[in-house]
Amino acid sequence: MFASLVRNLIKARDGEVAPTFWATAYGFCILFAYYILRPVRDEISSADRGNLQVLWTAVFLVMLLAVPAYSWAGSRYSRAVFVPLANRFFIANLVAFYTALVLLPEGARPWIDRVFYVWVSVFALFVVTVFWGFMADLFTNEQGKRLFGFIAVGSSLGGIAGSAATASLVQWLPRFTLLLAACIPLELASWCVVLLHTRYGGGRDHARPTSKPLGGSAWSGIGVVFRSRYLLGIATFIALMTYASTVLYFMQANLIGGAVADRAARTALFARIDLWANVLTIVLQTLLAARIVQWIGIGPSLAILPVAAGLGFLWMGSVPVLSLLITLQVAYRGLRYGLAKPAREVLFTVVSREEKYKSKAFLDAAVYRGGDLVSGWIYAGLTAMGLAIGPIALTAAPLTAVWAVVGLRLGRQQEVRAQSGAPPVPAVAG
C-alpha cells in the first residue's frame, strides 16, 4: 500500500520506495519528539516574555559551543555512529531534566524552565539539521526534487501526532512527564538511521565515503561557509527568514501571554496552533510541494514564503489582533515547512558531503540562532522606542522583498551547480 502511494504521488522509481519509507519514518520520529516538547517551551516564553531576548542570547551562546562539538563528532565518526549518538545524548538530557524537576524544590522551577527553554531551542535545530543533512547525503539532486516533499510529510505527521498528544495529555498529567514520552521516538529515530545507512547508504561497504567520517576539524564547518558564495547566499536567506519568524514569535508570545493567564491553557493553545500549522504543512507537502518545485523551479518556490510573509505583515500592521496573528502564524509555518523547507534542502544536494553536514550545522544553528539573537534585540529595541505590534509588523514588510530576491538568486545558482554535476553522487540509486 505504501509503495503504491509513493509511486502514485511522487513517481518513485525502482529502489526508491523502501529508503523513502524509512526516511519518512525517521522524520516522523524526530518531529514527534520535538512537538511533544515545543508547546512546553513556548508556554515558558509567554510566562517569561520579559526575558525572551535574554533567553535567545543564551541560546546563541550555547550554539557557539555546540557547533564545533558537532563538527568534531562528524570528523571522527561515520554518520551511522554520530547521528544515533547525538539522539541518545539528547535522551540522556531529557531524563536529567525530568529528574531535576522531580527532585529539586519548587523554588528552582523558574531556572529549570529557562535552561529547558534554551535546551529545546538547541535540540530542535540540531536534530532537524542532522536529519536533512542525512537526506541530502542519501539522495541525489533529481531525487530530492521528487522525494523531499513526501519525506517531509513524515515530519509533519510527527508534528501533528506530537502536538495532539501534548494538547490531550497536558490537561491530565504534569507537564514534565512529557519529557520522558519524547525519549521513545528519539530512540526509534536512531534505529531508522542505522537501517538507512546499512541497507541503502553504502554502510556495508567500508571503503565508500558515506561509511567514513567527514574529516576536517571542529571549526571547518564555519570555514566552508565563508569560502563559498553559494553557502553565504543560503546564510543570508536563513537570516532574513529568521527575522520574519522572530517578529511573529514575539508578537505571539506577547498577545497570547496577555490574553491567556492559565499556564496549562496556554500550553494547550500553543499545541493547537502547532497542530493546525502541521495539518496545513502536510497538505502542501503531500499534494503541492513536489509539483510546485518541478513546475516553477527552486528559486520561485523559495520566494513564495517571503512574498506571503510580506503581505501578512502589511495586514497585521493594519489589524494587530490575536485571531489574525494565529491565522498568519499557521499560514506562515505551513508555507515555511510545507514548501520552503523541502525546496531549501534541495539546495544542499549540489554541495560536497562535508558542506552538507558541517555547513548545515553552522547555517541552521549558529546563523539561525544568531539571527534570533539579533532579531530579538531589534524587536526589544523597537518596543522600547514605543512601537506597538502593528508598526513593528510594518517595519518588517520591506525586508521580505529582499528575502524573496535572495531566494530567486539561490534557485538560479542551484540549477547551474546541478547542471555542472560537481557534487558526488549519493548512494541511493533510482
PDB file of C-alpha atoms in Angstrom, residues 191-401:
ATOM      1  CA  TRP A 191      17.328   2.807  14.645  1.00  0.00           C
ATOM      2  CA  CYS A 192      15.970   4.311  11.411  1.00  0.00           C
ATOM      3  CA  VAL A 193      19.351   5.981  10.827  1.00  0.00           C
ATOM      4  CA  VAL A 194      21.258   2.723  11.294  1.00  0.00           C
ATOM      5  CA  LEU A 195      18.922   0.890   8.912  1.00  0.00           C
ATOM      6  CA  LEU A 196      19.086   3.596   6.226  1.00  0.00           C
ATOM      7  CA  HIS A 197      22.860   3.768   6.422  1.00  0.00           C
ATOM      8  CA  THR A 198      23.364  -0.006   6.371  1.00  0.00           C
ATOM      9  CA  ARG A 199      20.849  -1.021   3.706  1.00  0.00           C
ATOM     10  CA  TYR A 200      20.635   1.985   1.414  1.00  0.00           C
ATOM     11  CA  GLY A 201      23.575   4.270   2.177  1.00  0.00           C
ATOM     12  CA  GLY A 202      26.522   2.004   1.486  1.00  0.00           C
ATOM     13  CA  GLY A 203      27.062   1.175   5.159  1.00  0.00           C
ATOM     14  CA  ARG A 204      28.195  -2.380   4.424  1.00  0.00           C
ATOM     15  CA  ASP A 205      30.945  -1.128   2.115  1.00  0.00           C
ATOM     16  CA  HIS A 206      33.512   0.392   4.458  1.00  0.00           C
ATOM     17  CA  ALA A 207      35.533   1.733   1.529  1.00  0.00           C
ATOM     18  CA  ARG A 208      32.715   4.068   0.462  1.00  0.00           C
ATOM     19  CA  PRO A 209      32.912   7.739   1.533  1.00  0.00           C
ATOM     20  CA  THR A 210      29.486   7.526   3.216  1.00  0.00           C
ATOM     21  CA  SER A 211      30.861   4.924   5.651  1.00  0.00           C
ATOM     22  CA  LYS A 212      33.745   7.136   6.746  1.00  0.00           C
ATOM     23  CA  PRO A 213      33.997  10.200   8.996  1.00  0.00           C
ATOM     24  CA  LEU A 214      33.700  13.564   7.260  1.00  0.00           C
ATOM     25  CA  GLY A 215      37.233  14.680   8.082  1.00  0.00           C
ATOM     26  CA  GLY A 216      38.320  18.211   8.853  1.00  0.00           C
ATOM     27  CA  SER A 217      38.443  19.950  12.217  1.00  0.00           C
ATOM     28  CA  ALA A 218      35.912  21.101  14.772  1.00  0.00           C
ATOM     29  CA  TRP A 219      35.895  24.561  13.144  1.00  0.00           C
ATOM     30  CA  SER A 220      35.797  23.512   9.487  1.00  0.00           C
ATOM     31  CA  GLY A 221      32.018  23.928   9.261  1.00  0.00           C
ATOM     32  CA  ILE A 222      32.456  27.680   9.688  1.00  0.00           C
ATOM     33  CA  GLY A 223      35.224  27.853   7.111  1.00  0.00           C
ATOM     34  CA  VAL A 224      33.324  26.085   4.342  1.00  0.00           C
ATOM     35  CA  VAL A 225      30.518  28.643   4.588  1.00  0.00           C
ATOM     36  CA  PHE A 226      32.756  31.709   4.301  1.00  0.00           C
ATOM     37  CA  ARG A 227      34.661  30.186   1.387  1.00  0.00           C
ATOM     38  CA  SER A 228      31.510  29.722  -0.714  1.00  0.00           C
ATOM     39  CA  ARG A 229      29.304  32.461  -2.182  1.00  0.00           C
ATOM     40  CA  TYR A 230      26.581  29.875  -2.626  1.00  0.00           C
ATOM     41  CA  LEU A 231      26.566  28.947   1.058  1.00  0.00           C
ATOM     42  CA  LEU A 232      26.775  32.616   2.060  1.00  0.00           C
ATOM     43  CA  GLY A 233      23.650  33.170  -0.044  1.00  0.00           C
ATOM     44  CA  ILE A 234      21.900  30.409   1.883  1.00  0.00           C
ATOM     45  CA  ALA A 235      23.071  32.045   5.121  1.00  0.00           C
ATOM     46  CA  THR A 236      21.525  35.346   4.004  1.00  0.00           C
ATOM     47  CA  PHE A 237      18.247  33.612   3.148  1.00  0.00           C
ATOM     48  CA  ILE A 238      18.153  31.975   6.587  1.00  0.00           C
ATOM     49  CA  ALA A 239      18.999  35.238   8.373  1.00  0.00           C
ATOM     50  CA  LEU A 240      16.153  37.117   6.659  1.00  0.00           C
ATOM     51  CA  MET A 241      13.753  34.229   7.305  1.00  0.00           C
ATOM     52  CA  THR A 242      14.800  34.261  10.943  1.00  0.00           C
ATOM     53  CA  TYR A 243      13.946  37.935  11.325  1.00  0.00           C
ATOM     54  CA  ALA A 244      10.431  37.376   9.981  1.00  0.00           C
ATOM     55  CA  SER A 245       9.972  34.317  12.182  1.00  0.00           C
ATOM     56  CA  THR A 246      11.236  36.175  15.267  1.00  0.00           C
ATOM     57  CA  VAL A 247       8.860  39.079  14.772  1.00  0.00           C
ATOM     58  CA  LEU A 248       5.929  36.645  14.518  1.00  0.00           C
ATOM     59  CA  TYR A 249       7.150  34.684  17.540  1.00  0.00           C
ATOM     60  CA  PHE A 250       7.482  37.755  19.774  1.00  0.00           C
ATOM     61  CA  MET A 251       4.076  39.004  18.666  1.00  0.00           C
ATOM     62  CA  GLN A 252       2.613  35.607  19.503  1.00  0.00           C
ATOM     63  CA  ALA A 253       4.260  35.498  22.946  1.00  0.00           C
ATOM     64  CA  ASN A 254       3.046  38.999  23.832  1.00  0.00           C
ATOM     65  CA  LEU A 255      -0.525  38.649  22.577  1.00  0.00           C
ATOM     66  CA  ILE A 256      -1.144  35.164  23.995  1.00  0.00           C
ATOM     67  CA  GLY A 257       0.698  35.937  27.243  1.00  0.00           C
ATOM     68  CA  GLY A 258      -1.562  38.951  27.752  1.00  0.00           C
ATOM     69  CA  ALA A 259      -4.780  37.203  26.749  1.00  0.00           C
ATOM     70  CA  VAL A 260      -4.465  33.775  28.463  1.00  0.00           C
ATOM     71  CA  ALA A 261      -3.485  33.637  32.136  1.00  0.00           C
ATOM     72  CA  ASP A 262      -3.547  29.890  32.887  1.00  0.00           C
ATOM     73  CA  ARG A 263      -0.302  28.039  32.045  1.00  0.00           C
ATOM     74  CA  ALA A 264      -1.993  24.762  31.080  1.00  0.00           C
ATOM     75  CA  ALA A 265      -4.440  26.656  28.841  1.00  0.00           C
ATOM     76  CA  ARG A 266      -1.555  28.482  27.151  1.00  0.00           C
ATOM     77  CA  THR A 267       0.264  25.198  26.559  1.00  0.00           C
ATOM     78  CA  ALA A 268      -2.896  23.697  25.032  1.00  0.00           C
ATOM     79  CA  LEU A 269      -3.374  26.770  22.774  1.00  0.00           C
ATOM     80  CA  PHE A 270       0.218  26.567  21.536  1.00  0.00           C
ATOM     81  CA  ALA A 271      -0.292  22.858  20.866  1.00  0.00           C
ATOM     82  CA  ARG A 272      -3.424  23.615  18.811  1.00  0.00           C
ATOM     83  CA  ILE A 273      -1.537  26.246  16.783  1.00  0.00           C
ATOM     84  CA  ASP A 274       1.167  23.653  16.147  1.00  0.00           C
ATOM     85  CA  LEU A 275      -1.487  21.112  15.159  1.00  0.00           C
ATOM     86  CA  TRP A 276      -3.149  23.316  12.544  1.00  0.00           C
ATOM     87  CA  ALA A 277       0.196  24.516  11.196  1.00  0.00           C
ATOM     88  CA  ASN A 278       1.222  20.893  10.715  1.00  0.00           C
ATOM     89  CA  VAL A 279      -2.091  19.996   9.052  1.00  0.00           C
ATOM     90  CA  LEU A 280      -1.547  22.792   6.510  1.00  0.00           C
ATOM     91  CA  THR A 281       2.069  21.696   6.109  1.00  0.00           C
ATOM     92  CA  ILE A 282       1.148  18.113   5.326  1.00  0.00           C
ATOM     93  CA  VAL A 283      -1.458  19.194   2.772  1.00  0.00           C
ATOM     94  CA  LEU A 284       1.180  21.263   0.978  1.00  0.00           C
ATOM     95  CA  GLN A 285       3.818  18.543   1.212  1.00  0.00           C
ATOM     96  CA  THR A 286       1.509  15.770   0.032  1.00  0.00           C
ATOM     97  CA  LEU A 287      -0.351  17.497  -2.769  1.00  0.00           C
ATOM     98  CA  LEU A 288       1.633  20.508  -3.922  1.00  0.00           C
ATOM     99  CA  ALA A 289       5.282  20.805  -2.864  1.00  0.00           C
ATOM    100  CA  ALA A 290       6.889  18.408  -5.351  1.00  0.00           C
ATOM    101  CA  ARG A 291       4.672  19.632  -8.189  1.00  0.00           C
ATOM    102  CA  ILE A 292       5.356  23.312  -7.470  1.00  0.00           C
ATOM    103  CA  VAL A 293       9.126  22.728  -7.324  1.00  0.00           C
ATOM    104  CA  GLN A 294       9.051  20.825 -10.611  1.00  0.00           C
ATOM    105  CA  TRP A 295       6.712  23.329 -12.312  1.00  0.00           C
ATOM    106  CA  ILE A 296       8.313  26.656 -11.333  1.00  0.00           C
ATOM    107  CA  GLY A 297      11.749  25.638 -10.034  1.00  0.00           C
ATOM    108  CA  ILE A 298      13.615  26.055  -6.759  1.00  0.00           C
ATOM    109  CA  GLY A 299      14.008  29.864  -6.825  1.00  0.00           C
ATOM    110  CA  PRO A 300      10.327  30.804  -7.241  1.00  0.00           C
ATOM    111  CA  SER A 301       9.389  28.085  -4.730  1.00  0.00           C
ATOM    112  CA  LEU A 302      11.692  29.725  -2.181  1.00  0.00           C
ATOM    113  CA  ALA A 303      10.270  33.194  -2.978  1.00  0.00           C
ATOM    114  CA  ILE A 304       6.648  32.256  -2.207  1.00  0.00           C
ATOM    115  CA  LEU A 305       7.211  32.318   1.573  1.00  0.00           C
ATOM    116  CA  PRO A 306       8.707  35.841   1.783  1.00  0.00           C
ATOM    117  CA  VAL A 307       6.007  37.226  -0.508  1.00  0.00           C
ATOM    118  CA  ALA A 308       3.299  35.702   1.700  1.00  0.00           C
ATOM    119  CA  ALA A 309       5.070  36.942   4.849  1.00  0.00           C
ATOM    120  CA  GLY A 310       5.273  40.476   3.448  1.00  0.00           C
ATOM    121  CA  LEU A 311       1.545  40.535   2.722  1.00  0.00           C
ATOM    122  CA  GLY A 312       0.850  39.146   6.188  1.00  0.00           C
ATOM    123  CA  PHE A 313       2.943  41.828   7.880  1.00  0.00           C
ATOM    124  CA  LEU A 314       1.111  44.542   5.967  1.00  0.00           C
ATOM    125  CA  TRP A 315      -2.213  43.047   7.069  1.00  0.00           C
ATOM    126  CA  MET A 316      -1.044  42.683  10.667  1.00  0.00           C
ATOM    127  CA  GLY A 317       0.123  46.284  10.605  1.00  0.00           C
ATOM    128  CA  SER A 318      -3.413  47.452   9.975  1.00  0.00           C
ATOM    129  CA  VAL A 319      -5.287  44.935  12.200  1.00  0.00           C
ATOM    130  CA  PRO A 320      -2.982  43.747  15.053  1.00  0.00           C
ATOM    131  CA  VAL A 321      -5.333  41.297  16.814  1.00  0.00           C
ATOM    132  CA  LEU A 322      -4.738  37.808  18.239  1.00  0.00           C
ATOM    133  CA  SER A 323      -7.065  35.929  15.871  1.00  0.00           C
ATOM    134  CA  LEU A 324      -5.313  37.401  12.826  1.00  0.00           C
ATOM    135  CA  LEU A 325      -1.895  36.640  14.299  1.00  0.00           C
ATOM    136  CA  ILE A 326      -2.839  32.995  14.862  1.00  0.00           C
ATOM    137  CA  THR A 327      -4.083  32.771  11.253  1.00  0.00           C
ATOM    138  CA  LEU A 328      -0.882  34.383   9.962  1.00  0.00           C
ATOM    139  CA  GLN A 329       1.309  32.144  12.129  1.00  0.00           C
ATOM    140  CA  VAL A 330      -0.423  28.983  10.884  1.00  0.00           C
ATOM    141  CA  ALA A 331      -0.172  30.104   7.234  1.00  0.00           C
ATOM    142  CA  TYR A 332       3.457  31.209   7.610  1.00  0.00           C
ATOM    143  CA  ARG A 333       4.588  27.992   9.247  1.00  0.00           C
ATOM    144  CA  GLY A 334       2.604  25.901   6.787  1.00  0.00           C
ATOM    145  CA  LEU A 335       4.383  27.531   3.833  1.00  0.00           C
ATOM    146  CA  ARG A 336       7.734  27.523   5.597  1.00  0.00           C
ATOM    147  CA  TYR A 337       7.760  23.817   6.350  1.00  0.00           C
ATOM    148  CA  GLY A 338       5.424  22.618   3.612  1.00  0.00           C
ATOM    149  CA  LEU A 339       7.137  24.296   0.656  1.00  0.00           C
ATOM    150  CA  ALA A 340      10.168  26.433   1.534  1.00  0.00           C
ATOM    151  CA  LYS A 341      11.825  23.792   3.726  1.00  0.00           C
ATOM    152  CA  PRO A 342      11.850  20.975   1.110  1.00  0.00           C
ATOM    153  CA  ALA A 343      12.947  23.476  -1.559  1.00  0.00           C
ATOM    154  CA  ARG A 344      15.742  24.806   0.675  1.00  0.00           C
ATOM    155  CA  GLU A 345      17.013  21.301   1.406  1.00  0.00           C
ATOM    156  CA  VAL A 346      17.347  20.642  -2.347  1.00  0.00           C
ATOM    157  CA  LEU A 347      19.961  23.422  -2.339  1.00  0.00           C
ATOM    158  CA  PHE A 348      22.264  21.089  -0.381  1.00  0.00           C
ATOM    159  CA  THR A 349      22.110  18.245  -2.914  1.00  0.00           C
ATOM    160  CA  VAL A 350      24.652  20.097  -5.074  1.00  0.00           C
ATOM    161  CA  VAL A 351      27.401  20.521  -2.455  1.00  0.00           C
ATOM    162  CA  SER A 352      30.040  18.157  -1.054  1.00  0.00           C
ATOM    163  CA  ARG A 353      29.473  15.786   1.888  1.00  0.00           C
ATOM    164  CA  GLU A 354      31.449  17.977   4.281  1.00  0.00           C
ATOM    165  CA  GLU A 355      29.413  21.014   3.237  1.00  0.00           C
ATOM    166  CA  LYS A 356      26.160  19.052   3.643  1.00  0.00           C
ATOM    167  CA  TYR A 357      26.785  18.168   7.261  1.00  0.00           C
ATOM    168  CA  LYS A 358      29.153  20.780   8.641  1.00  0.00           C
ATOM    169  CA  SER A 359      27.901  23.875   6.849  1.00  0.00           C
ATOM    170  CA  LYS A 360      24.304  22.917   7.689  1.00  0.00           C
ATOM    171  CA  ALA A 361      25.209  22.714  11.359  1.00  0.00           C
ATOM    172  CA  PHE A 362      26.693  26.206  11.183  1.00  0.00           C
ATOM    173  CA  LEU A 363      23.914  27.642   8.984  1.00  0.00           C
ATOM    174  CA  ASP A 364      20.941  26.095  10.757  1.00  0.00           C
ATOM    175  CA  ALA A 365      22.405  26.533  14.225  1.00  0.00           C
ATOM    176  CA  ALA A 366      24.781  29.496  14.526  1.00  0.00           C
ATOM    177  CA  VAL A 367      23.296  31.599  11.697  1.00  0.00           C
ATOM    178  CA  TYR A 368      19.724  30.748  12.605  1.00  0.00           C
ATOM    179  CA  ARG A 369      20.171  31.359  16.324  1.00  0.00           C
ATOM    180  CA  GLY A 370      22.454  34.312  15.677  1.00  0.00           C
ATOM    181  CA  GLY A 371      19.604  35.730  13.625  1.00  0.00           C
ATOM    182  CA  ASP A 372      17.272  35.037  16.531  1.00  0.00           C
ATOM    183  CA  LEU A 373      19.625  36.882  18.851  1.00  0.00           C
ATOM    184  CA  VAL A 374      19.922  39.985  16.673  1.00  0.00           C
ATOM    185  CA  SER A 375      16.232  39.952  15.726  1.00  0.00           C
ATOM    186  CA  GLY A 376      15.142  39.531  19.329  1.00  0.00           C
ATOM    187  CA  TRP A 377      17.119  42.558  20.471  1.00  0.00           C
ATOM    188  CA  ILE A 378      15.880  44.581  17.476  1.00  0.00           C
ATOM    189  CA  TYR A 379      12.305  43.738  18.483  1.00  0.00           C
ATOM    190  CA  ALA A 380      13.065  44.687  22.108  1.00  0.00           C
ATOM    191  CA  GLY A 381      14.603  47.952  20.902  1.00  0.00           C
ATOM    192  CA  LEU A 382      11.577  48.805  18.760  1.00  0.00           C
ATOM    193  CA  THR A 383       9.327  48.071  21.730  1.00  0.00           C
ATOM    194  CA  ALA A 384      11.483  50.277  23.980  1.00  0.00           C
ATOM    195  CA  MET A 385      11.071  53.086  21.422  1.00  0.00           C
ATOM    196  CA  GLY A 386       7.321  52.879  21.989  1.00  0.00           C
ATOM    197  CA  LEU A 387       6.325  50.977  18.840  1.00  0.00           C
ATOM    198  CA  ALA A 388       3.302  48.691  19.193  1.00  0.00           C
ATOM    199  CA  ILE A 389       2.784  45.390  17.390  1.00  0.00           C
ATOM    200  CA  GLY A 390       1.185  46.966  14.293  1.00  0.00           C
ATOM    201  CA  PRO A 391       4.045  49.391  13.457  1.00  0.00           C
ATOM    202  CA  ILE A 392       6.640  46.696  14.176  1.00  0.00           C
ATOM    203  CA  ALA A 393       4.917  44.440  11.633  1.00  0.00           C
ATOM    204  CA  LEU A 394       5.075  47.241   9.057  1.00  0.00           C
ATOM    205  CA  THR A 395       8.818  47.711   9.597  1.00  0.00           C
ATOM    206  CA  ALA A 396       9.357  44.002   8.817  1.00  0.00           C
ATOM    207  CA  ALA A 397       7.476  44.069   5.496  1.00  0.00           C
ATOM    208  CA  PRO A 398      10.196  45.723   3.308  1.00  0.00           C
ATOM    209  CA  LEU A 399      12.804  43.123   4.292  1.00  0.00           C
ATOM    210  CA  THR A 400      10.641  40.366   2.852  1.00  0.00           C
ATOM    211  CA  ALA A 401      11.200  41.817  -0.637  1.00  0.00           C
TER     212      ALA A 401
END
